[in-house]
C-alpha cells in the first residue's frame, strides 16, 4: 500500500515504536530551533541534563521575541543564549535578524528533514516539505542532545486544493477557511497534508503561511509536497543543493479528505477572540478600525511586503488608523529597502517596526481601550494584544491594507476595484548571513554569561502517593497558554521562574498565584479543573513550569491539547481526564479534594477516584510507559537523573 508524505518522512525517522496510528513513536530530529522566550529555559535544561554538544545536523538559537530591552533582563538573556550557543555547537541568530520561523525557512529548512522547535509555529517549515513540529523547550533540549522526540503516530488529513487563488484572495484566506472547517479543537493527534492541482500556484512562503497557522488547528503539524516551486525557492536562497522532490504515493490513504476550490474562496477574517471564529470579510465589512498591523511569522515574506508596498503606493493610511509594518526577516527588510518599495510603505504613513515578533506577542503596540485592531498575525486570543478590551481581527495582507486605507473593514476586491498590482519577485534573494553567528571553534574557551535574570531551572519532588488538596481554580473551554501564562509585559521574566510564577492565570483569577503559593507552603496540593481543549496555543512550557513551582499536582480537563499535555508530563503534573464529561459540573473552585493510591494507579491502569465531600468522581490518567516514569519521578529531568527516561 502506498504511503502519504507524512508517513514517508516519519517512517524514515522512527527510532522507537511502530508506525501504528495512535501509538507513541520516537523519531530522530535532524534540526532544532529555539527562540529567546522559550530558549533560555531550554538551554538551562540542556545544561542540567549534562550534554556537552548538540548532536543534530543543524541547531539554531534565534532572538526574536523579547527584543524590547526595557531593563537589563532581555539583554542578559540574549548574552546567555549567545554564549551557550557558541559553547555547545549552536548557530545564533542575533536580534534584528528576523523571526525564527521565517529565517529558518529562508536559510536552513530542507525537504524531507525533521525540525523540532520550542515554538508552536515551527510547522512553518512544512511549507518546504519538512516535518516541523513545535514542542516544549525540554523536549527540544533532549532532541539537541541526540534523544528521540516522542509523538503519537498521526492520523493524516488531506486538504486537496483545486483551482487558483483569485486576485485579492491569498494564502491566509486558505488557512482561515481550513480553520473554519476543522475548527481549533478536536484535531489533536492529526497532521494536515496539502495536495492537489491548486498547490502549483502557491510559492513556498505562501505555503508556509498556511502551515504556520495550522498551529491554530491544534494538529501536530502541516506539510506541503516538495516540488519545482520548492526547488525555485531554494535556488533563490542559494541552497538548491538541499532540494529533493517529495510527494505522496498515488495510492496513499488518508484519515479524511477536505477539498477547497481556490477559485471560489473569498477573503476571510478571524473575529475576536479566537483564530477559529472565522467569517468572510464581507460579513463584517464596515467595522471602523483604529490600528492595522502587518507582520509576524505568518505574513511578512518578501511577497507579502512587496504586495503591501504596491497596494499602498501613492496612497495614505486613513487619518484614524495607526498602521505598522514589520518584515519577518532582515533579508526581506533589506530587499524591500533596496528595491524602493519600503519608501512606498513609509510614504503611506506606516510606522516601520523591527523584524521581530513585536506586536504579535503583545510586547508593544497595544491598541487603545475598546480599540479595533486588524492584524496579519495568527492569534487574537483575549488580552494577547496587551489591551483586554480591544477587539483583534486576523486577515490577509490584502485585507489589512484595504482596512488601513479605508479606516474600516472592507473586502479588498471592492476597495481596490479589482486592480491587482503586478508583483515582481526576484529569482535570487539577497543573502547575508553575518547576523547568524557560528559556534565557537574553541568551545572550552567560552564562559557562559549568566546575568541576575538567569536562575536555575526549578526542580520538582516525586509524585505523592495521595493528593490532598483543593481545586484552586476552575476554568472553562479553550483556555490557551496565554491565559495560563501571560506574555506581553510579563515576558521579560521568562528566565526567572519564581517571579514569572506570580502571574499564573493573572487575567483569569488574579489571586490564583498567591493562593496556590500559600497552599504549597501549608502542604496543600493544588488541582486545576478545566473544560475542553485546555492548553491551546503557544508551546510555552512555563504554563507547566510555573504551576509546578506553585505546587500544582494535577490538571483535570475534559480535553487537552498536545504540546501542553506533554509539557505537564515533562514537569511532573498529572494530566487527568474525566471519565464522565458531565462530572466537570460537579467540581467547583475551592472544593477540598482527595485522591488516594495515586502512584499505584499511575503504574497500573490509570483509574483514580477523586473524593470531594460526598461526591466521588472517576478519573482516568492515560500514559505511555515512558510518561508513567516521568510522572512518578516528578518530571523528565528527575527521571533522566534516575536513569528512567
Ligand atoms: C506565541 O506565538 O504564542 C509564541 C510567543 O511564539 C509562543 C512561544 C512562547 O510563548 O514563547 C509559541 O507560539 O509557542
Ligand atoms: Fe513570534 Fe507571533 Fe510568530 Fe509567535 S506567532 S513566533 S510571537 S511572530
XYZ file of C-alpha atoms and ligand atoms in Angstrom:
667
model
C 0.000 0.000 0.000
C 1.275 3.452 -0.874
C 2.281 5.999 1.723
C 1.283 9.588 2.165
C 4.037 12.172 2.523
C 3.763 12.361 6.303
C 4.227 8.600 6.605
C 7.194 8.638 4.234
C 9.149 11.209 6.238
C 8.131 9.937 9.670
C 8.844 6.294 8.829
C 12.338 7.257 7.684
C 12.952 8.855 11.091
C 11.410 6.348 13.539
C 13.883 5.104 16.125
C 11.408 3.850 18.761
C 7.998 2.216 18.408
C 5.973 1.181 15.393
C 4.165 3.110 12.695
C 0.678 2.409 14.023
C -1.785 5.287 14.145
C -2.449 6.368 17.733
C 0.662 4.709 19.181
C 3.678 6.502 20.556
C 6.783 6.650 18.386
C 10.187 8.230 18.960
C 11.737 9.972 15.958
C 15.208 11.245 15.143
C 15.340 15.014 14.924
C 17.596 16.466 12.207
C 17.261 20.150 13.044
C 16.169 22.212 16.048
C 15.276 25.820 16.579
C 14.674 27.807 19.726
C 13.638 31.389 20.278
C 14.690 33.545 23.205
C 11.431 33.472 25.197
C 11.495 29.674 25.414
C 15.204 29.270 24.683
C 16.794 30.300 27.969
C 14.855 27.592 29.810
C 15.590 25.060 27.029
C 19.341 25.686 27.262
C 19.339 25.736 31.078
C 17.738 22.300 30.853
C 20.202 21.214 28.139
C 22.984 22.140 30.552
C 21.375 20.464 33.542
C 20.933 17.235 31.545
C 24.737 17.244 31.191
C 25.005 17.399 27.378
C 28.300 18.695 26.077
C 27.476 19.379 22.403
C 24.445 19.317 20.124
C 24.037 16.103 18.159
C 21.718 17.380 15.417
C 22.602 18.329 11.832
C 21.674 21.963 12.491
C 20.541 23.713 15.673
C 19.790 27.422 15.648
C 19.038 29.767 18.554
C 17.036 32.821 17.468
C 16.371 36.060 19.317
C 13.094 37.499 18.094
C 10.530 37.656 20.924
C 11.987 39.721 23.765
C 13.707 42.420 21.767
C 12.323 45.442 23.619
C 15.089 45.517 26.245
C 13.295 47.699 28.745
C 15.650 46.959 31.635
C 18.600 44.582 31.644
C 16.655 41.302 31.656
C 16.229 40.718 27.919
C 19.767 41.764 27.056
C 21.118 39.419 29.739
C 19.078 36.581 28.270
C 20.420 37.366 24.801
C 24.012 37.230 26.035
C 23.368 33.957 27.867
C 21.899 32.491 24.663
C 24.787 33.747 22.558
C 27.454 32.262 24.820
C 25.602 28.957 25.292
C 25.271 28.671 21.515
C 28.956 29.349 20.975
C 29.898 26.706 23.550
C 27.594 23.858 22.564
C 27.706 23.953 18.749
C 24.582 26.017 18.032
C 24.183 28.808 15.487
C 22.992 32.099 16.968
C 20.707 34.433 15.038
C 21.079 37.906 16.562
C 18.174 40.153 17.499
C 17.118 42.064 14.399
C 17.870 39.196 12.030
C 14.225 38.188 11.946
C 11.559 35.878 13.291
C 12.799 32.334 13.884
C 10.318 30.593 11.587
C 10.858 32.852 8.616
C 14.644 32.946 8.912
C 14.762 29.186 9.387
C 12.669 28.656 6.269
C 14.876 31.004 4.274
C 18.272 29.812 5.461
C 18.049 26.280 6.922
C 14.805 24.437 6.170
C 15.181 21.379 3.919
C 12.626 18.995 2.389
C 12.405 15.545 3.955
C 14.077 16.587 7.220
C 12.601 16.731 10.717
C 12.663 20.001 12.646
C 11.740 20.397 16.317
C 11.268 23.921 17.618
C 10.450 25.382 21.026
C 7.664 27.416 19.487
C 4.241 26.303 18.360
C 4.595 27.873 14.905
C 7.539 25.668 13.984
C 5.231 23.960 11.398
C 6.020 26.975 9.181
C 8.780 24.654 7.893
C 6.091 22.360 6.471
C 5.859 24.797 3.563
C 9.166 23.466 2.298
C 8.258 19.777 2.741
C 9.685 19.133 6.214
C 8.044 17.550 9.226
C 8.372 20.558 11.512
C 6.901 20.251 14.998
C 6.514 22.627 17.939
C 7.319 21.366 21.443
C 8.291 22.498 24.907
C 11.861 23.612 25.496
C 12.754 20.496 27.485
C 11.778 18.228 24.581
C 13.921 20.364 22.288
C 16.813 20.167 24.766
C 16.595 16.356 24.707
C 16.492 16.339 20.882
C 19.538 18.635 20.750
C 21.328 16.101 22.920
C 20.514 13.386 20.358
C 17.495 11.871 22.136
C 14.308 10.909 20.307
C 11.268 13.138 20.180
C 8.120 11.254 21.159
C 4.787 11.807 19.483
C 1.669 9.905 18.588
C 1.879 8.322 15.133
C -0.646 10.631 13.489
C -3.816 10.379 11.511
C -3.355 12.331 8.286
C -5.988 14.741 6.996
C -5.644 15.547 3.309
C -6.557 19.047 2.203
C -6.957 18.954 -1.564
C -6.603 22.376 -3.168
C -8.131 22.839 -6.601
C -8.357 25.907 -8.833
C -6.299 29.067 -8.403
C -6.399 31.916 -5.920
C -8.153 34.918 -7.423
C -6.823 38.489 -7.084
C -7.016 39.810 -3.506
C -7.511 36.321 -2.079
C -4.342 34.762 -0.685
C -2.758 32.044 1.415
C -4.082 33.486 4.696
C -7.616 33.083 3.377
C -6.877 29.419 2.657
C -5.818 28.654 6.223
C -8.682 30.704 7.646
C -11.016 28.585 5.523
C -9.360 25.403 6.847
C -9.823 26.743 10.400
C -13.455 27.438 9.604
C -13.905 23.818 8.522
C -11.769 21.948 11.072
C -12.041 24.461 13.976
C -9.421 24.949 16.699
C -10.347 21.867 18.696
C -10.662 18.159 18.236
C -7.646 17.812 15.929
C -5.072 16.521 18.419
C -3.018 13.646 17.022
C -3.535 14.596 13.362
C -1.310 16.105 10.665
C -2.614 18.068 7.680
C -1.118 17.221 4.277
C -1.848 19.585 1.377
C -2.081 18.345 -2.178
C -3.974 18.817 -5.415
C -3.535 20.974 -8.518
C -4.065 24.198 -6.526
C -0.701 23.953 -4.782
C 1.160 24.670 -8.025
C 0.037 28.306 -7.764
C 1.439 28.764 -4.247
C 5.023 29.859 -3.570
C 6.936 28.430 -0.586
C 6.284 31.487 1.641
C 2.565 31.265 0.789
C 2.555 27.556 1.640
C 4.295 28.456 4.885
C 1.605 30.982 5.775
C -0.780 28.033 5.608
C 1.346 25.550 7.583
C 2.273 28.257 10.122
C -1.281 28.979 11.123
C -2.080 25.280 11.023
C -0.820 25.502 14.623
C -4.177 27.065 15.476
C -5.938 23.852 14.416
C -4.183 22.013 17.235
C -2.702 19.484 14.792
C 0.817 18.105 15.252
C 1.975 19.806 12.049
C 1.042 20.550 8.423
C 3.039 19.840 5.281
C 3.223 20.556 1.549
C 4.998 18.359 -1.005
C 8.429 19.393 -2.253
C 8.229 20.242 -5.964
C 9.560 22.548 -8.661
C 8.317 25.578 -6.670
C 10.308 24.352 -3.677
C 13.381 23.989 -5.879
C 12.975 27.545 -7.163
C 12.686 28.928 -3.617
C 15.792 27.048 -2.502
C 17.654 28.242 -5.603
C 16.643 31.837 -4.803
C 18.159 31.289 -1.343
C 21.307 29.798 -2.932
C 20.525 26.457 -1.304
C 19.398 24.323 -4.224
C 21.711 21.540 -3.059
C 19.272 20.540 -0.276
C 16.360 20.135 -2.696
C 14.729 16.722 -3.054
C 11.364 16.158 -4.737
C 8.837 14.613 -2.327
C 5.207 13.666 -2.775
C 2.665 11.137 -1.563
C 2.318 7.855 -3.459
C -0.594 7.859 -5.892
C -2.377 5.150 -3.861
C -1.716 6.790 -0.480
C -4.569 6.705 2.019
C -5.795 9.379 4.413
C -7.941 9.539 7.501
C -10.151 12.133 5.862
C -10.118 14.456 2.855
C -11.306 18.032 2.546
C -11.437 19.844 -0.781
C -11.150 23.602 -1.152
C -11.707 25.207 -4.539
C -9.398 28.228 -4.558
C -11.351 29.790 -7.445
C -14.332 30.213 -5.145
C -12.555 31.352 -1.984
C -13.494 34.757 -0.551
C -11.309 36.984 1.664
C -11.736 35.628 5.199
C -11.300 37.124 8.670
C -10.901 35.642 12.169
C -13.014 37.682 14.585
C -12.394 38.236 18.315
C -11.234 36.299 20.318
C -10.267 33.102 18.525
C -8.442 32.255 15.280
C -11.266 29.777 14.745
C -14.002 32.434 14.823
C -13.875 32.787 11.043
C -16.249 34.758 8.810
C -15.992 36.129 5.288
C -14.721 39.731 5.241
C -17.993 40.784 3.605
C -19.945 39.633 6.657
C -18.159 42.076 8.973
C -17.454 44.877 6.487
C -17.989 48.390 7.810
C -16.453 47.989 11.297
C -14.287 51.061 11.998
C -10.619 50.287 12.575
C -8.097 52.050 14.862
C -4.987 50.071 14.147
C -3.621 47.886 11.334
C -0.501 45.807 11.927
C 1.177 43.866 9.129
C 3.906 41.399 10.033
C 4.570 38.274 12.184
C 5.768 34.821 11.207
C 2.515 34.265 9.279
C 2.523 37.113 6.771
C 5.766 39.028 6.438
C 7.542 37.415 3.492
C 9.028 39.263 0.527
C 5.845 38.521 -1.436
C 3.700 39.949 1.345
C 5.671 43.162 1.820
C 6.103 43.720 -1.920
C 2.343 43.419 -2.271
C 1.686 45.699 0.698
C 4.012 48.323 -0.801
C 2.360 48.069 -4.211
C -1.108 48.486 -2.703
C -0.011 51.427 -0.529
C 1.953 53.183 -3.295
C 0.832 56.759 -3.716
C -1.865 56.438 -1.028
C -2.123 57.488 2.620
C -3.374 55.484 5.569
C -6.703 56.736 6.910
C -6.106 59.539 9.452
C -7.951 57.465 12.091
C -5.673 54.455 11.641
C -2.266 53.724 13.133
C -0.560 51.480 10.559
C 2.522 49.446 11.421
C 4.575 47.199 9.145
C 7.249 44.676 10.136
C 9.155 42.338 7.848
C 9.634 38.778 9.027
C 13.350 38.816 8.355
C 16.196 41.209 7.777
C 16.614 39.653 4.321
C 13.143 40.880 3.372
C 13.704 44.268 5.020
C 16.940 44.744 3.088
C 15.366 43.701 -0.210
C 12.329 45.989 0.094
C 14.723 48.718 1.187
C 16.939 48.327 -1.866
C 14.152 47.982 -4.435
C 12.411 51.122 -3.191
C 9.156 49.536 -2.027
C 9.954 50.339 1.601
C 9.765 54.020 0.624
C 6.189 53.490 -0.612
C 5.301 51.918 2.741
C 6.913 54.780 4.669
C 5.226 57.403 2.489
C 1.812 55.891 3.250
C 2.278 56.908 6.877
C 3.197 53.467 8.199
C 5.286 53.020 11.315
C 8.239 50.787 10.411
C 8.735 48.083 13.016
C 11.630 45.800 13.830
C 11.943 42.415 12.087
C 10.747 40.584 15.192
C 7.614 39.227 16.896
C 6.808 42.617 18.462
C 3.087 43.338 18.451
C 2.201 39.688 17.820
C 3.389 38.646 21.269
C 1.856 41.768 22.784
C 5.116 43.366 23.875
C 4.296 46.637 22.127
C 1.631 48.483 20.128
C -1.246 47.592 22.415
C -4.445 49.064 20.904
C -6.406 51.785 22.676
C -9.170 50.887 25.175
C -12.004 49.186 23.263
C -9.935 49.651 20.075
C -10.261 47.596 16.896
C -7.043 46.177 15.516
C -6.695 44.334 12.189
C -3.579 42.182 12.089
C -1.930 39.715 9.714
C -0.688 37.555 12.597
C -2.111 34.231 13.728
C -3.555 34.659 17.229
C -6.216 37.005 18.586
C -6.725 35.406 21.978
C -8.418 37.591 24.557
C -5.934 40.087 26.028
C -2.927 38.945 23.962
C -2.616 42.363 22.301
C -1.969 43.922 25.714
C -5.391 45.628 25.858
C -8.025 43.287 27.280
C -10.910 45.386 25.953
C -9.541 45.510 22.396
C -11.033 43.545 19.510
C -8.415 41.943 17.298
C -9.228 40.630 13.802
C -6.869 38.456 11.741
C -6.692 38.850 7.958
C -4.504 38.599 4.868
C -2.159 41.490 3.990
C -4.569 42.412 1.159
C -7.484 42.899 3.562
C -5.229 44.619 6.127
C -4.070 47.234 3.600
C -7.654 47.859 2.499
C -8.619 48.407 6.152
C -5.680 50.778 6.708
C -6.628 52.905 3.715
C -10.396 52.799 4.218
C -10.358 53.144 8.009
C -12.799 50.260 8.215
C -13.010 46.563 7.446
C -13.732 46.177 3.751
C -13.494 43.425 1.135
C -10.233 44.289 -0.693
C -11.774 43.269 -4.040
C -14.336 46.020 -3.651
C -11.991 48.589 -2.157
C -9.334 48.254 -4.873
C -11.990 47.711 -7.565
C -10.212 44.633 -8.871
C -6.965 46.389 -9.838
C -4.374 43.887 -8.604
C -0.769 45.100 -8.923
C 1.851 43.243 -10.939
C 4.412 41.837 -8.435
C 7.955 41.154 -9.469
C 9.727 38.810 -7.055
C 13.442 38.402 -7.879
C 14.809 34.982 -8.823
C 17.747 35.429 -6.416
C 17.376 36.792 -2.901
C 19.967 38.915 -1.109
C 22.000 36.512 1.000
C 23.879 37.843 4.012
C 24.263 35.524 6.984
C 26.557 37.751 9.002
C 23.929 38.118 11.733
C 23.974 34.362 12.235
C 26.977 33.662 14.440
C 28.692 30.303 14.014
C 29.501 28.262 17.133
C 32.991 28.643 18.569
C 35.849 26.532 17.236
C 37.345 26.584 20.742
C 34.297 25.932 22.940
C 36.424 25.302 26.035
C 37.442 28.962 25.926
C 33.818 30.179 26.158
C 32.481 31.275 29.546
C 28.710 31.285 29.679
C 27.278 34.665 30.649
C 24.739 34.447 33.474
C 23.176 37.733 34.488
C 20.968 38.106 37.568
C 17.865 37.254 35.497
C 19.097 33.709 34.824
C 18.080 31.282 37.568
C 18.329 27.523 37.850
C 15.511 25.506 36.313
C 13.244 24.658 39.260
C 13.040 21.080 40.435
C 10.037 19.049 41.486
C 9.539 16.323 44.057
C 8.447 12.805 43.142
C 4.725 12.198 42.629
C 2.958 11.895 46.013
C 1.102 8.734 46.936
C -2.068 10.636 47.584
C -3.282 14.041 46.556
C -4.830 16.018 49.393
C -5.729 19.469 48.326
C -8.108 21.880 46.754
C -9.486 22.914 43.356
C -7.508 26.135 43.270
C -9.122 27.285 40.028
C -11.858 26.057 37.699
C -11.728 27.353 34.131
C -13.915 26.900 31.046
C -13.251 25.748 27.478
C -10.403 26.762 25.136
C -8.116 28.103 27.837
C -4.903 28.966 25.991
C -1.388 29.063 27.366
C -1.707 32.853 27.042
C -4.457 32.655 29.678
C -2.313 30.457 31.909
C 0.986 32.338 31.484
C 0.553 35.835 30.027
C 3.248 37.103 27.690
C 3.437 40.801 26.762
C 4.928 42.923 29.531
C 5.500 39.814 31.680
C 7.750 38.208 29.083
C 10.965 39.552 30.488
C 10.607 37.235 33.487
C 10.776 34.101 31.348
C 14.151 33.112 32.822
C 13.115 33.854 36.407
C 10.545 31.246 37.409
C 9.760 32.480 40.973
C 8.975 35.933 39.558
C 7.105 34.759 36.442
C 5.042 32.358 38.597
C 3.443 35.394 40.276
C 1.458 35.923 37.066
C -0.071 32.465 36.538
C -3.735 32.929 35.484
C -3.251 36.656 36.086
C -6.141 37.649 33.833
C -8.441 34.774 34.779
C -8.069 34.925 38.532
C -5.523 37.423 39.885
C -5.401 35.775 43.325
C -4.550 32.325 41.930
C -0.768 32.593 42.261
C -0.749 33.874 45.840
C -3.372 31.335 46.954
C -1.525 28.471 45.259
C 1.796 29.523 46.797
C 0.170 29.709 50.231
C -1.329 26.227 49.791
C 2.031 24.895 48.788
C 3.625 26.342 51.915
C 0.940 24.608 54.019
C 1.360 21.228 52.315
C -1.968 21.510 50.452
C -1.842 20.262 46.843
C -3.252 22.494 44.108
C -5.556 21.000 41.458
C -6.737 22.758 38.273
C -10.103 21.848 36.720
C -10.639 22.746 33.059
C -13.092 22.302 30.218
C -12.363 21.412 26.608
C -9.180 21.991 24.658
C -7.161 23.122 27.672
C -3.698 24.488 26.827
C -4.326 25.667 23.268
C -1.856 27.907 21.526
C 1.738 28.505 22.408
C 4.341 25.882 23.261
C 5.445 27.836 26.323
C 6.432 25.242 28.906
C 6.223 27.991 31.503
C 2.495 27.204 31.511
C 3.578 23.941 33.172
C 6.770 25.001 34.988
C 5.211 27.912 36.869
C 2.156 25.941 38.052
C 4.583 23.172 39.116
C 6.569 25.753 41.047
C 3.339 26.813 42.788
C 2.606 23.221 43.817
C 0.026 22.183 41.193
C -0.071 18.377 41.146
C -2.897 17.615 38.743
C -4.894 19.160 35.902
C -8.279 17.540 35.315
C -9.620 18.577 31.926
C -12.374 17.482 29.596
C -9.815 17.501 26.751
C -6.272 18.767 26.492
C -4.009 19.974 23.668
C -0.892 18.053 22.617
C 2.024 20.353 23.450
C 0.647 21.469 26.786
C -0.103 17.902 27.862
C 3.478 16.895 27.016
C 4.798 19.891 28.960
C 2.731 18.988 32.037
C 4.135 15.466 31.995
C 7.682 16.753 31.455
C 7.293 18.716 34.688
C 5.540 16.026 36.698
C 1.977 17.398 36.700
C -0.615 14.635 36.206
C -2.960 15.237 33.236
C -6.224 13.530 34.207
C -9.427 13.089 32.184
C -12.978 12.977 33.477
C -14.365 9.506 32.797
C -17.795 11.173 32.566
C -17.510 14.618 30.979
C -20.577 15.767 32.961
C -18.636 15.412 36.234
C -16.952 18.693 35.291
C -20.094 20.395 36.626
C -19.805 18.641 39.994
C -16.401 20.102 40.864
C -16.342 23.723 41.939
C -13.452 26.070 42.649
C -12.472 25.916 46.308
C -13.661 22.316 46.777
C -11.452 20.177 49.006
C -10.359 17.053 47.117
C -8.627 13.794 47.955
C -7.266 11.160 45.617
C -5.739 8.040 47.159
C -3.301 5.479 45.733
C -2.044 7.782 43.034
C 1.312 6.093 42.417
C -0.213 2.622 42.184
C -2.851 3.791 39.758
C -0.256 5.543 37.592
C 1.817 2.366 37.428
C -1.299 0.284 36.788
C -4.445 1.052 34.821
C -4.597 4.790 35.454
C -8.008 4.650 37.162
C -8.400 7.025 40.099
C -11.267 8.209 42.271
C -11.469 11.802 43.379
C -13.449 12.325 46.548
C -14.831 15.742 47.385
C -17.260 15.798 50.339
C -19.988 13.313 49.445
C -19.126 13.252 45.731
C -16.933 10.582 44.138
C -15.670 11.264 40.632
C -13.877 8.654 38.497
C -10.795 9.929 36.681
C -8.576 8.316 34.080
C -4.893 9.017 33.510
C -3.719 7.618 30.156
C 0.052 7.484 29.946
C 2.626 5.516 27.991
C 5.229 3.572 29.998
C 7.731 6.372 29.369
C 5.286 9.017 30.561
C 4.487 6.978 33.696
C 8.166 7.040 34.673
C 8.259 10.795 34.246
C 5.144 11.402 36.326
C 6.319 9.075 39.102
C 9.750 10.729 39.235
C 8.273 14.251 39.217
C 9.247 15.116 35.658
C 11.680 14.379 32.867
C 14.782 15.840 34.485
C 14.267 13.739 37.648
C 13.505 10.648 35.542
C 16.670 11.195 33.500
C 18.757 11.529 36.648
C 17.239 8.247 37.897
C 18.076 6.626 34.540
C 14.351 6.139 33.813
C 13.869 8.302 30.718
C 3.293 32.611 20.528
O 3.100 32.923 19.355
O 2.374 32.437 21.345
C 4.720 32.406 20.990
C 5.062 33.521 21.879
O 5.583 32.453 19.878
C 4.825 31.063 21.692
C 6.118 30.793 22.327
C 6.312 31.467 23.648
O 5.387 31.534 24.444
O 7.437 31.899 23.870
C 4.519 29.862 20.798
O 3.847 30.009 19.798
O 4.904 28.732 21.121
Fe 6.531 35.424 17.119
Fe 3.957 35.838 16.810
Fe 5.163 34.045 15.350
Fe 4.785 33.581 17.972
S 3.226 33.784 16.392
S 6.669 33.225 16.770
S 5.028 35.659 18.770
S 5.539 36.235 15.299
